[in-house]
């Protein structure tokens, strides 16, 4: 059995790899999970893709000033030590593209903290930042930042939420 790869497929793969390396070189604030370009596999008819999304560099003070706690806006911490699926939060895309809670699974760590219809205004994300002083974590030092969902694609907001490994912090809006 012999597999032949065309120059077009090789060129597309090299272009995708170059774009991915360029994107990561341009920003140290990148996390994976979004689609940048398609890659082709010579031995399979299905293709896998990778995507790079850049989180807006928003510090906690800016996010909290934009969305002050009180009234229908509230902050919530959800335990996700067992992964983000353990939170039990099910989201759908809202009218403005922001994530909206569509269900909370029984036994999830978000039970009694969120309600169906709550809208996510901002979420924390975790990225691995290169740190030459860190000798034990080969992939980088985990750093938490804030991702404002306003004007961002739904998929990017969900990708940001899924990067959290210990605690998922959310700023939510509860319509009355």
PDB file of C-alpha atoms in Angstrom, residues 37-101:
ATOM      1  CA  UNK A  37      -6.602  26.571   8.805  1.00  0.00           C
ATOM      2  CA  UNK A  38      -7.268  23.065   7.544  1.00  0.00           C
ATOM      3  CA  UNK A  39      -4.566  20.443   7.438  1.00  0.00           C
ATOM      4  CA  UNK A  40      -4.678  17.377   5.226  1.00  0.00           C
ATOM      5  CA  UNK A  41      -3.767  13.863   6.161  1.00  0.00           C
ATOM      6  CA  UNK A  42      -2.541  11.707   3.291  1.00  0.00           C
ATOM      7  CA  UNK A  43      -3.816   8.394   4.650  1.00  0.00           C
ATOM      8  CA  UNK A  44      -7.285   9.418   5.762  1.00  0.00           C
ATOM      9  CA  UNK A  45     -10.321  10.975   4.144  1.00  0.00           C
ATOM     10  CA  UNK A  46     -11.217  12.894   7.321  1.00  0.00           C
ATOM     11  CA  UNK A  47      -9.276  15.997   8.164  1.00  0.00           C
ATOM     12  CA  UNK A  48      -8.275  17.425  11.513  1.00  0.00           C
ATOM     13  CA  UNK A  49      -7.958  21.117  12.095  1.00  0.00           C
ATOM     14  CA  UNK A  50      -6.365  23.335  14.664  1.00  0.00           C
ATOM     15  CA  UNK A  51      -7.322  26.841  15.560  1.00  0.00           C
ATOM     16  CA  UNK A  52      -5.569  29.618  17.445  1.00  0.00           C
ATOM     17  CA  UNK A  53      -7.555  32.264  19.272  1.00  0.00           C
ATOM     18  CA  UNK A  54      -6.009  35.317  20.863  1.00  0.00           C
ATOM     19  CA  UNK A  55      -7.582  36.409  24.099  1.00  0.00           C
ATOM     20  CA  UNK A  56      -7.936  40.130  24.536  1.00  0.00           C
ATOM     21  CA  UNK A  57      -5.551  41.235  27.248  1.00  0.00           C
ATOM     22  CA  UNK A  58      -8.073  42.430  29.788  1.00  0.00           C
ATOM     23  CA  UNK A  59      -6.996  42.751  33.398  1.00  0.00           C
ATOM     24  CA  UNK A  60      -9.293  42.013  36.306  1.00  0.00           C
ATOM     25  CA  UNK A  61      -9.671  45.666  37.359  1.00  0.00           C
ATOM     26  CA  UNK A  62     -10.874  46.672  33.874  1.00  0.00           C
ATOM     27  CA  UNK A  63     -13.392  43.819  33.696  1.00  0.00           C
ATOM     28  CA  UNK A  64     -14.740  44.494  37.196  1.00  0.00           C
ATOM     29  CA  UNK A  65     -15.044  48.233  36.425  1.00  0.00           C
ATOM     30  CA  UNK A  66     -16.950  47.489  33.217  1.00  0.00           C
ATOM     31  CA  UNK A  67     -19.256  44.952  34.902  1.00  0.00           C
ATOM     32  CA  UNK A  68     -19.708  46.080  38.546  1.00  0.00           C
ATOM     33  CA  UNK A  69     -21.136  43.461  40.875  1.00  0.00           C
ATOM     34  CA  UNK A  70     -24.702  44.224  41.902  1.00  0.00           C
ATOM     35  CA  UNK A  71     -28.256  44.001  40.638  1.00  0.00           C
ATOM     36  CA  UNK A  72     -28.540  41.598  37.721  1.00  0.00           C
ATOM     37  CA  UNK A  73     -24.723  41.381  37.316  1.00  0.00           C
ATOM     38  CA  UNK A  74     -22.895  38.956  39.599  1.00  0.00           C
ATOM     39  CA  UNK A  75     -19.578  37.115  39.898  1.00  0.00           C
ATOM     40  CA  UNK A  76     -19.429  33.384  40.471  1.00  0.00           C
ATOM     41  CA  UNK A  77     -16.620  30.891  41.077  1.00  0.00           C
ATOM     42  CA  UNK A  78     -17.177  27.336  39.905  1.00  0.00           C
ATOM     43  CA  UNK A  79     -14.901  24.434  40.837  1.00  0.00           C
ATOM     44  CA  UNK A  80     -13.500  22.658  37.768  1.00  0.00           C
ATOM     45  CA  UNK A  81     -10.719  20.532  39.309  1.00  0.00           C
ATOM     46  CA  UNK A  82     -12.233  17.512  37.575  1.00  0.00           C
ATOM     47  CA  UNK A  83     -12.430  19.340  34.227  1.00  0.00           C
ATOM     48  CA  UNK A  84     -14.855  21.898  32.853  1.00  0.00           C
ATOM     49  CA  UNK A  85     -17.435  19.187  32.103  1.00  0.00           C
ATOM     50  CA  UNK A  86     -17.720  18.570  35.855  1.00  0.00           C
ATOM     51  CA  UNK A  87     -19.292  22.023  36.235  1.00  0.00           C
ATOM     52  CA  UNK A  88     -22.457  20.715  34.561  1.00  0.00           C
ATOM     53  CA  UNK A  89     -22.894  23.987  32.645  1.00  0.00           C
ATOM     54  CA  UNK A  90     -24.452  23.659  29.191  1.00  0.00           C
ATOM     55  CA  UNK A  91     -24.286  26.793  27.043  1.00  0.00           C
ATOM     56  CA  UNK A  92     -25.863  27.947  23.807  1.00  0.00           C
ATOM     57  CA  UNK A  93     -25.160  30.994  21.660  1.00  0.00           C
ATOM     58  CA  UNK A  94     -27.259  33.971  22.726  1.00  0.00           C
ATOM     59  CA  UNK A  95     -28.764  36.734  20.592  1.00  0.00           C
ATOM     60  CA  UNK A  96     -25.612  38.885  20.811  1.00  0.00           C
ATOM     61  CA  UNK A  97     -23.269  35.902  20.361  1.00  0.00           C
ATOM     62  CA  UNK A  98     -22.550  35.651  24.073  1.00  0.00           C
ATOM     63  CA  UNK A  99     -22.822  32.287  25.859  1.00  0.00           C
ATOM     64  CA  UNK A 100     -26.145  31.741  27.634  1.00  0.00           C
ATOM     65  CA  UNK A 101     -26.797  28.953  30.174  1.00  0.00           C
TER      66      UNK A 101
END
